[in-house]
Coordinates of C-alpha atoms in Angstrom, one line a residue:
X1 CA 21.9 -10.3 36.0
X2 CA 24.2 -13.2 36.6
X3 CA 23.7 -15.8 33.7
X4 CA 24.9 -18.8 36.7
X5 CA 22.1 -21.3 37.3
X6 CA 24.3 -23.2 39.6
X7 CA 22.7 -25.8 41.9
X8 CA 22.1 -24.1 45.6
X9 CA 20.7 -26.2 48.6
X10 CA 16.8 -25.6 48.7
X11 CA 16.6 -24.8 45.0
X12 CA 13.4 -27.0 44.6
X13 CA 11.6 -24.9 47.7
X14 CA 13.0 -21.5 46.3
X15 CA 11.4 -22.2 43.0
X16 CA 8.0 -22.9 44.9
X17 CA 8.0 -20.0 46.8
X18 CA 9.1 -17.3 44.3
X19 CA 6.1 -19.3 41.7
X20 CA 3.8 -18.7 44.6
X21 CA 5.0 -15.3 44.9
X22 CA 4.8 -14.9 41.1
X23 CA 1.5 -16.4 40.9
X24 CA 0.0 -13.8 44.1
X25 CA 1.1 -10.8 41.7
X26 CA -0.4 -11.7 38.8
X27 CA -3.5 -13.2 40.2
X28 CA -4.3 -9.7 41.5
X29 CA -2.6 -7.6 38.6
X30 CA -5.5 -5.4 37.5
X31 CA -4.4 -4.8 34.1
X32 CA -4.6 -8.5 33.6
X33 CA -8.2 -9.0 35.0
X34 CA -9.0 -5.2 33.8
X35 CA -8.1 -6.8 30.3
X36 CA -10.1 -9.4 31.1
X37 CA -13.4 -7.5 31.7
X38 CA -13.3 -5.4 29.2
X39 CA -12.6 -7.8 26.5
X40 CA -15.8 -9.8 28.2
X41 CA -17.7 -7.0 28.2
X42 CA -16.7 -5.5 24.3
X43 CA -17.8 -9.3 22.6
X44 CA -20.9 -8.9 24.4
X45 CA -21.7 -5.4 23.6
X46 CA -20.7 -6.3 19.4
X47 CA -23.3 -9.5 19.8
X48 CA -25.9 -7.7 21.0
X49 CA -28.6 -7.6 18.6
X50 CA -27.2 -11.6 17.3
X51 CA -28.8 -14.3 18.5
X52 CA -26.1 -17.1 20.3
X53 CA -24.0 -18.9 17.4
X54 CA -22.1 -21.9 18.7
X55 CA -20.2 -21.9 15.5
X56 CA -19.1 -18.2 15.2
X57 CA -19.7 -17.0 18.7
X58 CA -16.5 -18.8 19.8
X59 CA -14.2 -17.7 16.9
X60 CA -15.1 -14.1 17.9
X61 CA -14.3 -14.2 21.3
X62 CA -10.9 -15.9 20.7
X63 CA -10.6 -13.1 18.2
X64 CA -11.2 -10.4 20.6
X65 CA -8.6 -12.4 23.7
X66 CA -6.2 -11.4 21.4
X67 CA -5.8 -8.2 23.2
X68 CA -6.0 -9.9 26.3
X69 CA -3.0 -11.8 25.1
X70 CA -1.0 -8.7 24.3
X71 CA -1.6 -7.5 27.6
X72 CA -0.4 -10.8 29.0
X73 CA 2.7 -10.4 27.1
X74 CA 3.3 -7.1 28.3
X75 CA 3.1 -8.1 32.0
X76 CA 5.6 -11.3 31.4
X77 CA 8.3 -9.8 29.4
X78 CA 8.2 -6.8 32.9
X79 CA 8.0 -9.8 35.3
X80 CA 10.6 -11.4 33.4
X81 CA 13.0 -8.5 33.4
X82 CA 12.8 -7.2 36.6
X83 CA 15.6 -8.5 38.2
X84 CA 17.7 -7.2 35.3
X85 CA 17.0 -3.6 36.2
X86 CA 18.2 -0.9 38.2
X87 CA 20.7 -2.7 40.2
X88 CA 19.0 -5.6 40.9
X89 CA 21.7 -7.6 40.1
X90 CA 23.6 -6.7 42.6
X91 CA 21.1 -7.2 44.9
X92 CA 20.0 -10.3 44.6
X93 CA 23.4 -11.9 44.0
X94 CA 22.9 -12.5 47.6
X95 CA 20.2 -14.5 47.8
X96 CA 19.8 -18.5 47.0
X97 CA 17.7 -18.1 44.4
X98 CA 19.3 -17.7 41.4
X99 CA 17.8 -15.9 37.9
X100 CA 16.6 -19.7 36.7
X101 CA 14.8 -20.2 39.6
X102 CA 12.7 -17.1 38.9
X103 CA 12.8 -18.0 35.3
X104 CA 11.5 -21.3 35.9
X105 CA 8.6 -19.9 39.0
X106 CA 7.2 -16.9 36.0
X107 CA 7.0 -20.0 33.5
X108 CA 5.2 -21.4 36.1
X109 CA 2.7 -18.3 37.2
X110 CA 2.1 -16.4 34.0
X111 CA 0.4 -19.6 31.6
X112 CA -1.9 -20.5 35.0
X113 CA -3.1 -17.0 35.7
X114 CA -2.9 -16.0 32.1
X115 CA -4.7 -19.2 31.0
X116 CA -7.3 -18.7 33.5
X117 CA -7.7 -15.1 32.8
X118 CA -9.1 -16.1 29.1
X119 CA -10.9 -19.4 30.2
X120 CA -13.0 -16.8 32.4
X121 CA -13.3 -14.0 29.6
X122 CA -14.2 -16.9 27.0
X123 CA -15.9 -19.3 29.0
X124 CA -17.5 -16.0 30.4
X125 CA -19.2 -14.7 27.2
X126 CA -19.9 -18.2 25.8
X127 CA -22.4 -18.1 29.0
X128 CA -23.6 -15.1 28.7
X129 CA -24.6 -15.8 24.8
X130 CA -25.9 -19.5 25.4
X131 CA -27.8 -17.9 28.5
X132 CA -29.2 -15.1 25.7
X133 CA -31.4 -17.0 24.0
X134 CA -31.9 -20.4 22.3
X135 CA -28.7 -21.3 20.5
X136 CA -27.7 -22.4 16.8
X137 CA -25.1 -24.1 14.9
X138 CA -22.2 -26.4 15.4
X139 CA -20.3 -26.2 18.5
X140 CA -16.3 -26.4 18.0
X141 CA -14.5 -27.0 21.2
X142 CA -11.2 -26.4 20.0
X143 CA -11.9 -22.5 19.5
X144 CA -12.2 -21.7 23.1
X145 CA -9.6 -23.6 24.2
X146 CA -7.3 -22.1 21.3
X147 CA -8.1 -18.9 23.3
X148 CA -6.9 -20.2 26.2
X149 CA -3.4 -21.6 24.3
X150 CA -2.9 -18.5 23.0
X151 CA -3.1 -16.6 26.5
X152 CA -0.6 -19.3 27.7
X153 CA 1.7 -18.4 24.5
X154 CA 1.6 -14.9 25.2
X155 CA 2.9 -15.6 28.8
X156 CA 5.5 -17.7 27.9
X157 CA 6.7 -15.7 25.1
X158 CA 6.3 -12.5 27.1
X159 CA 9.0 -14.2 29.8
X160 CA 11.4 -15.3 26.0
X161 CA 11.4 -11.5 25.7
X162 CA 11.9 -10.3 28.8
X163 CA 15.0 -13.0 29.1
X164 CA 16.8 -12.1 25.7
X165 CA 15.7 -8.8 25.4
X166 CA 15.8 -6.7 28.5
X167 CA 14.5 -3.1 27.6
X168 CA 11.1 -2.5 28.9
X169 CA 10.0 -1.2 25.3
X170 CA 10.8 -5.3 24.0
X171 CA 7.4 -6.3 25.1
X172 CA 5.0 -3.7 24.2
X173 CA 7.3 -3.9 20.2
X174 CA 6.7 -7.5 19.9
X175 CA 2.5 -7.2 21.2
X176 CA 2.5 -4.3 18.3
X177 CA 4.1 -6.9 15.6
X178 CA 2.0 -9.5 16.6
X179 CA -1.2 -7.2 16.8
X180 CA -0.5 -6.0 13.0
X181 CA -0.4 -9.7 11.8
X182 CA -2.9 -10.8 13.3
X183 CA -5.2 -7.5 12.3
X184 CA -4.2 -8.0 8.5
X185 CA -4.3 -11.7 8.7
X186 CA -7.2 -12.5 6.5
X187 CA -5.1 -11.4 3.8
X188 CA -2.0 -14.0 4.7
X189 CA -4.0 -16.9 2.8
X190 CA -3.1 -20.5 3.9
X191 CA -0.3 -18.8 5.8
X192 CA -3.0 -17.5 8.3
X193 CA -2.7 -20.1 10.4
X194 CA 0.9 -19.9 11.5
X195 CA -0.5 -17.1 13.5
X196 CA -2.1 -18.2 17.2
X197 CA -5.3 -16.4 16.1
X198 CA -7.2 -16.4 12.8
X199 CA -10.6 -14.8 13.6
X200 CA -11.7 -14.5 10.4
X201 CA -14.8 -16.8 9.3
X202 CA -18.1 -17.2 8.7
X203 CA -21.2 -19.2 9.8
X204 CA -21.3 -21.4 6.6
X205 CA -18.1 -21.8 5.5
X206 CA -16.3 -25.4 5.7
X207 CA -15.2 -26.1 9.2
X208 CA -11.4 -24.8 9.8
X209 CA -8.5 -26.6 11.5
X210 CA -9.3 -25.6 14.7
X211 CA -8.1 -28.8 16.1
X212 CA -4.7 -28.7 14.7
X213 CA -3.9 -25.1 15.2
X214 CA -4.5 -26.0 19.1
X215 CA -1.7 -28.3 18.9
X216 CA 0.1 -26.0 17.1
X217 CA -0.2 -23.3 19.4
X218 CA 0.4 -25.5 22.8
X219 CA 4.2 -26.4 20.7
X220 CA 4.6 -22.4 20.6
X221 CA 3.8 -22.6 24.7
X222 CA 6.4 -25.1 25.1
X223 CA 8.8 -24.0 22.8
X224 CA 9.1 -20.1 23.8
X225 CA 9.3 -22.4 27.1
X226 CA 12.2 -23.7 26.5
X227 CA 13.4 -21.0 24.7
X228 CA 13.1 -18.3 28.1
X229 CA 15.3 -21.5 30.0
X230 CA 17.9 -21.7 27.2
X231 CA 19.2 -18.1 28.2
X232 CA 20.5 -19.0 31.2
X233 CA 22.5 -22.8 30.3
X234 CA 22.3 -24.9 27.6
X235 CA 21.1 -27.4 29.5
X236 CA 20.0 -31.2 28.2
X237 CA 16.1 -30.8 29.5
X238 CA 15.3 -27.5 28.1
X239 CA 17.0 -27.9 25.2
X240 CA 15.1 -31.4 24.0
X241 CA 11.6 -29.5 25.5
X242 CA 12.7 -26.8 22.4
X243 CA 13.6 -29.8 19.8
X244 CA 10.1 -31.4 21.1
X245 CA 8.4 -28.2 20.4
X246 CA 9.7 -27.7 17.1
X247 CA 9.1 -31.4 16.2
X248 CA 5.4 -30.9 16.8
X249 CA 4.7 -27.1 15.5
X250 CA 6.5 -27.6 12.2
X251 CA 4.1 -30.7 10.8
X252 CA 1.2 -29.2 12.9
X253 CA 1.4 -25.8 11.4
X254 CA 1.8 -27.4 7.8
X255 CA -1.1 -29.5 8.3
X256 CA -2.8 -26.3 9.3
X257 CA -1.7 -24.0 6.8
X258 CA -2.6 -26.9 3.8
X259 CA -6.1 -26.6 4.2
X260 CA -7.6 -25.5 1.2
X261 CA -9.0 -22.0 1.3
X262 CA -12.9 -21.0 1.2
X263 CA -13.6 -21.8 -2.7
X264 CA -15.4 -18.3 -2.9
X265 CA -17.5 -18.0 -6.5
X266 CA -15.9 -17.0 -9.5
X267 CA -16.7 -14.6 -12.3
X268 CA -19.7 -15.4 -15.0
X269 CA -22.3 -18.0 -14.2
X270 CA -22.1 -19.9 -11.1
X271 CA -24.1 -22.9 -10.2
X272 CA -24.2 -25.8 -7.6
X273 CA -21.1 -27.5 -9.3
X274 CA -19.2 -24.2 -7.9
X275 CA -20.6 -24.1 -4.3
X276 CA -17.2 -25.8 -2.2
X277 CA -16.8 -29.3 -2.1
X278 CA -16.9 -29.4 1.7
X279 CA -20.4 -27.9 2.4
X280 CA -22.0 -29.1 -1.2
X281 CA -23.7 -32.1 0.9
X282 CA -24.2 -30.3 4.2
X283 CA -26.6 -27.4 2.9
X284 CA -28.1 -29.2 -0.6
X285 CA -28.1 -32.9 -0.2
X286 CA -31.5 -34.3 0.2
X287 CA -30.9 -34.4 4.1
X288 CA -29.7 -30.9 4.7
X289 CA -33.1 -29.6 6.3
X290 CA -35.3 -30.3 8.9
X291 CA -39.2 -29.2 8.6
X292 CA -41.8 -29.0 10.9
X293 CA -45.1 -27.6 10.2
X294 CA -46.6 -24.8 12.5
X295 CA -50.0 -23.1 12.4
X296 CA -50.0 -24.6 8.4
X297 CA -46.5 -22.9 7.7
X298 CA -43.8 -25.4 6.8
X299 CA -40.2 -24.3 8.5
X300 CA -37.0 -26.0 7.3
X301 CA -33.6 -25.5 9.0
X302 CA -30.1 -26.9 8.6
X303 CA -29.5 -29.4 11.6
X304 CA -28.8 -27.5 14.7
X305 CA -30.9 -24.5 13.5
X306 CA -34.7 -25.6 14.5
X307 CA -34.2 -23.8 17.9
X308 CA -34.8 -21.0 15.7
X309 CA -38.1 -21.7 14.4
X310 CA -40.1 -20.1 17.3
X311 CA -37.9 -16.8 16.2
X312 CA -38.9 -17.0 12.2
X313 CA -42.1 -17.6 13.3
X314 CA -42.5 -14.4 15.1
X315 CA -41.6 -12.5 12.0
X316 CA -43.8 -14.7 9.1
X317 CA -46.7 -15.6 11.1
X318 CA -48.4 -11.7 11.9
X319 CA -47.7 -11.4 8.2
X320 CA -48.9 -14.5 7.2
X321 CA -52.3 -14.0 9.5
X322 CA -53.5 -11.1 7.4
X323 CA -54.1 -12.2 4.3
X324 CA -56.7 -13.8 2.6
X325 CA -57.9 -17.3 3.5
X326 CA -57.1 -18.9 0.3
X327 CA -54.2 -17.4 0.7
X328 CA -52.6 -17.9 3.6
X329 CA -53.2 -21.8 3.1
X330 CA -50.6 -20.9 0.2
X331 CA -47.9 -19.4 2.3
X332 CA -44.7 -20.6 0.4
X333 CA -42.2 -22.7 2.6
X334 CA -39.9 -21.3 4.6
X335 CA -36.4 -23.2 4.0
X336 CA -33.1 -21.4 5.4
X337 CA -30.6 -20.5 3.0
X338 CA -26.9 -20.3 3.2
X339 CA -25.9 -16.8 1.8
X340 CA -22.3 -17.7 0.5
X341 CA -23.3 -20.9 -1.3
X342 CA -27.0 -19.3 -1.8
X343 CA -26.1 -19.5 -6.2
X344 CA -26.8 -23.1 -5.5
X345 CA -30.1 -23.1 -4.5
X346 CA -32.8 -23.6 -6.6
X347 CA -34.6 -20.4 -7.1
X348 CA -37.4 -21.4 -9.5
X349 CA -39.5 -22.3 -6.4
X350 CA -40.2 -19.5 -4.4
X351 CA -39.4 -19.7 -0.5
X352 CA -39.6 -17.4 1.9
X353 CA -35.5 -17.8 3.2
X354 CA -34.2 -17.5 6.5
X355 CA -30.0 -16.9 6.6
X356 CA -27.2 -18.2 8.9
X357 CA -27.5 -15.5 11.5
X358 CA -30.5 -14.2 13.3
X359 CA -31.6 -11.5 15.2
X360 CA -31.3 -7.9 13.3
X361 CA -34.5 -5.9 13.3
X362 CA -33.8 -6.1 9.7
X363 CA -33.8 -10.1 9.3
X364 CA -37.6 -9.8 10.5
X365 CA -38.2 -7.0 8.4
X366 CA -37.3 -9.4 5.3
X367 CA -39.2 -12.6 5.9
X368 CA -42.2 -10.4 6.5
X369 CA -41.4 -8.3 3.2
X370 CA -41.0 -11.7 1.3
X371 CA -44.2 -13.1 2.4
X372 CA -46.1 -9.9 1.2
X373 CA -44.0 -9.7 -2.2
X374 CA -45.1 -13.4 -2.9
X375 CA -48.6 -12.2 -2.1
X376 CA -49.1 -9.1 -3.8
X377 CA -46.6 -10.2 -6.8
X378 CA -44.0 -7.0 -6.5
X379 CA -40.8 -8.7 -7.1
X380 CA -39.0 -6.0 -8.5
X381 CA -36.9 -6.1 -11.6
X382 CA -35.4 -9.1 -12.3
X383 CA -31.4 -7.3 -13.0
X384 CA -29.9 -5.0 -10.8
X385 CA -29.4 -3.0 -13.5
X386 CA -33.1 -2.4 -14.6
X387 CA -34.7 -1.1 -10.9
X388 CA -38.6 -0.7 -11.6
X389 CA -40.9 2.2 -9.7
X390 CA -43.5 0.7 -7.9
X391 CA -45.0 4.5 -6.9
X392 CA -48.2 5.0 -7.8
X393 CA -49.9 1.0 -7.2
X394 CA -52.4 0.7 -5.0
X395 CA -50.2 -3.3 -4.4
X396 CA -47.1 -1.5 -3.0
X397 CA -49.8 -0.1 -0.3
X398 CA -50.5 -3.3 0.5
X399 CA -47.4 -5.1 0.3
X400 CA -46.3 -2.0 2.8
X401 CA -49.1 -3.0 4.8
X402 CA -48.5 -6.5 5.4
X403 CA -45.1 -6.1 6.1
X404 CA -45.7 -3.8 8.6
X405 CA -47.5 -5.8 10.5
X406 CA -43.8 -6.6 11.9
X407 CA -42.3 -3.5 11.2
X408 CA -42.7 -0.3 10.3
X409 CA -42.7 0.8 6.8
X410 CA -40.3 2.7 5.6
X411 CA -38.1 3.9 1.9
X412 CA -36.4 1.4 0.2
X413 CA -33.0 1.0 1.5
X414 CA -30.6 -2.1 2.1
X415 CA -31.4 -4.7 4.3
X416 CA -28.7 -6.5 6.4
X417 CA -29.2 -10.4 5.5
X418 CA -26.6 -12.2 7.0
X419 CA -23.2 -11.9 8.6
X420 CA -21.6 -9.2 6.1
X421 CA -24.2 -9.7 3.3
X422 CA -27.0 -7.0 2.9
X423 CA -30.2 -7.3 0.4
X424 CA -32.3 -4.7 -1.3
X425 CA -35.2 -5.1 -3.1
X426 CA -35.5 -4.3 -7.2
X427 CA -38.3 -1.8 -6.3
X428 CA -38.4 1.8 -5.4
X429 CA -41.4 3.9 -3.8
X430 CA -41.9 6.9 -2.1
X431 CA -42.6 8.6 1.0
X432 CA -46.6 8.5 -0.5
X433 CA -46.9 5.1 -0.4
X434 CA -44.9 4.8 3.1
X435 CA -47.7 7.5 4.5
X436 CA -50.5 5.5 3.3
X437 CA -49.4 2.1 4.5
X438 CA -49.2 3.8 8.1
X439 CA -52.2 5.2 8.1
X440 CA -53.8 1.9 7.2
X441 CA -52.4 0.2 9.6
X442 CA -54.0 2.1 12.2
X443 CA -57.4 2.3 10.3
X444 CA -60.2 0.2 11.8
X445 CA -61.7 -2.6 9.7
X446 CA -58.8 -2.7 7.0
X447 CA -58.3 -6.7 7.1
X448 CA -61.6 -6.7 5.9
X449 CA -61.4 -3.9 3.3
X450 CA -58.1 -5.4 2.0
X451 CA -59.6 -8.9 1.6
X452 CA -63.0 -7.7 -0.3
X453 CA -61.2 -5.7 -2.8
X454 CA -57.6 -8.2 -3.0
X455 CA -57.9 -8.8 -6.6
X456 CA -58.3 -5.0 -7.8
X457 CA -55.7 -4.0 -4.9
X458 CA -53.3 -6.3 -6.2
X459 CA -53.5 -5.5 -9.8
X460 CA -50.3 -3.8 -11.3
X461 CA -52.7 -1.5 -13.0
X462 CA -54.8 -0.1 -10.0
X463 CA -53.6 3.0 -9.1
X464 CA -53.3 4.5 -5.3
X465 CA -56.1 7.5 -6.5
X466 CA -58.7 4.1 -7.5
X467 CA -57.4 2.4 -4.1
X468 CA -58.1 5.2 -1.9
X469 CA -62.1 4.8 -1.4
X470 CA -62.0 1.1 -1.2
X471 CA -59.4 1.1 1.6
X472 CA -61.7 4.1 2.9
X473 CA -58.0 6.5 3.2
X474 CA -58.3 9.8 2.1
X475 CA -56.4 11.9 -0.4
X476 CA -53.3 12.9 1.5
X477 CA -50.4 12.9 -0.5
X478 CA -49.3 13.1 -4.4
X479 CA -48.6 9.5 -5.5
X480 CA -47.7 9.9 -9.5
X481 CA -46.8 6.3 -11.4
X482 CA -43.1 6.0 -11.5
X483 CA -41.6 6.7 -15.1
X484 CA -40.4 2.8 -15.0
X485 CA -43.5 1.3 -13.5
X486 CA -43.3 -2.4 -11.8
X487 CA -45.2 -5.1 -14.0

């Protein structure tokens, strides 16, 4: 490849024509738009069973571009080096275009069809998910569009590579760097966010530095730019674009990387002085909820969450609906709860507590379980340490029973909460009390059985042999007291 850039006639029109060329190839490349469909179609598949999250749902899908970018990089860095290859040279040392015109016409292609390529598998799955259901959380425009940067770095580093380093293998080396980091970069600290992707967060953490890491990443675009036009001349234009670059991704990436980290909860006794500054106000202060009362159930959300009141509903009002009058005029609030600050709530009250995320079988499962615990008084142990044996009480029948009024009942096991936090109750039973709970369920006229005989069903004392004849079950399985009973 000759490194001359030297002014031809028509230089201006070659340029146009080989970035209309350029852009033709790629626009149809189908490893680019194959990328592009299955990253679309992977974020969809992993949200499945989530309801939409305008605060997380775009910092997963600009996750996932990543490998959309690698491929992007890939196809640059060839595109890039082509004319550097088997006699090409030679070849095209005839023509009037010279290797900065093609330089200049890939710069050109790659960042359009590589930005569009992620604005249609972002912007493509943020439809999808809004389109899936009623929506929560805070909406931060800069993630999506950071997806979109970061396709447009790729490109534009993917034509650096090809430039300085003309083996084919450059490309793929540099996407497999780049892939590690970014894989292992929760564990880079503040330094995280010299990367062009940091997918790592969570619904109620303090909002990141999305903003600046976009600027920072659109000075990487320019300066790998600049960088790709450098290896032909040193030339004034290309060479301020680079200082330019520089000049805005050094104090954008520090501003960036000097956010303070997630203030996680130490060892020993933790309170609300301990929950992060940041989010203190936005989840306790006296405005942090919304309420709205509903069939003489109070709901409170954090603002941007009450479209998913209809959805707690569904799992706290069938159990809610089958308990005793006096009773269900009782039903505790039900107030959401952050699950990494949830140390600072007050937990002398009892509420029945909704998390960040929503839509796991499991999620239902627990506001149902919690209005039936709060009825029937089984709370468990109070320290992990000490579990308690709730086999044997007639009340574990019937918490069993009102819970699965949502869903089925089942062994004790753990319960996913919230986005990477699980729950399991301080009680254990066994398969006795899960067959009698089922068969209950399907026995006529148990409301009304259930109801006449609540204060000796709920008794920690009455066993399931007394229980049987005033639920009308019969004897069907061996339920012994547990050696630790549940007081």
């Amino acid at each position: 490849m000759t490194a001359s850039t030297g002014a031809r006639p028509g230089g201006g029109r070659v340029t146009r024509a080989l970035f209309l060329f350029e852009a033709r190839r790629l626009a149809g490349h189908p490893l680019v738009w194959g990328t592009t469909v299955l990253v679309l179609a992977t974020q969809t598949y992993l949200s499945r069973d989530q309801q939409p999250h305008l605060g997380i749902d775009p910092v997963n899908a600009s996750g996932l571009s990543a490998c959309l970018a690698g491929v992007v990089l890939v196809v640059a860095s060839l595109a890039a080096s082509r004319d550097g290859r088997h006699g090409m040279p030679e070849s095209l040392a005839a023509l009037p275009g010279r290797a900065g015109h093609r330089t200049r016409a890939i710069l050109l292609a790659t960042p359009l069809v590589a930005g569009l390529a992620a604005a249609v598998a972002v912007g493509g799955y943020l439809a999808i998910r809004t389109l899936g259901g009623p929506a929560a959380g805070r909406l931060d425009v800069w993630e999506p569009l950071t997806a979109v940067a970061t396709a447009m770095f790729a490109a534009t580093l993917g034509v650096a590579v090809g430039r300085w380093a003309r083996w084919l293998i450059a490309g793929p080396m540099v996407v497999a760097v780049l892939g590690y980091l970014i894989f292992m970069n929760a564990q880079n600290g503040p330094a995280a966010w010299l990367l062009p992707v940091m997918q790592v967060h969570k619904t109620d953490w303090p909002d990141r530095p999305s903003g600046i890491h976009l600027l920072y990443v659109l000075a990487l675009v320019a300066g790998c730019a600049a960088l790709a036009l450098l290896r032909h001349r040193a030339r004034h234009a290309p060479a301020l674009a680079l200082v330019a670059a520089v000049g805005v991704a050094v104090p954008s990436g520090a501003a960036a990387t000097s956010t303070p980290p997630v203030s996680v909860p130490r060892a020993g006794w933790v309170d609300l002085d301990d929950v992060d500054p940041r989010v203190r106000e936005r989840y306790f202060g006296p405005g942090a909820h919304r309420c709205s009362a509903r069939q003489g159930i109070t709901y409170c959300a954090y603002p941007g969450y009450e479209s998913w009141i209809p959805l707690w509903e569904q799992a706290v009002l069938p159990a809610a609906n089958v308990l005793p009058p006096a009773l269900r005029a009782r039903v505790p609030r039900v107030e959401q709860l952050t699950s990494t600050w949830s140390y600072g709530a007050d937990w002398d009250t009892y509420k029945i507590r909704p998390r960040m995320t929503w839509g796991h079988p499991d999620q239902r499962f627990i506001l149902a379980q919690e209005v039936a615990l709060w009825a029937t008084g089984l709370r468990g142990g109070g320290d992990p340490s000490h579990r308690c044996d709730a086999s044997g009480q007639a009340r574990t029948i019937v918490t069993l029973w009102i819970t699965g009024q949502v869903s089925p009942p089942e062994l004790p096991r753990e319960y996913r909460l919230d986005d990477g936090y699980g729950t399991r109750l301080l009680a254990d039973w066994s398969a006795a009390e899960v067959g009698y709970a089922e068969r209950l369920l399907t026995t006529p006229g148990a409301r009304e059985r259930v109801h006449a005989n609540w204060a000796t069903l709920t008794n920690p004392a009455t066993t399931i042999d007394q229980a049987l004849p005033l639920l009308g079950l019969e004897r069907t399985h061996d339920a012994r007291r547990g050696a630790n009973p549940c007081r």
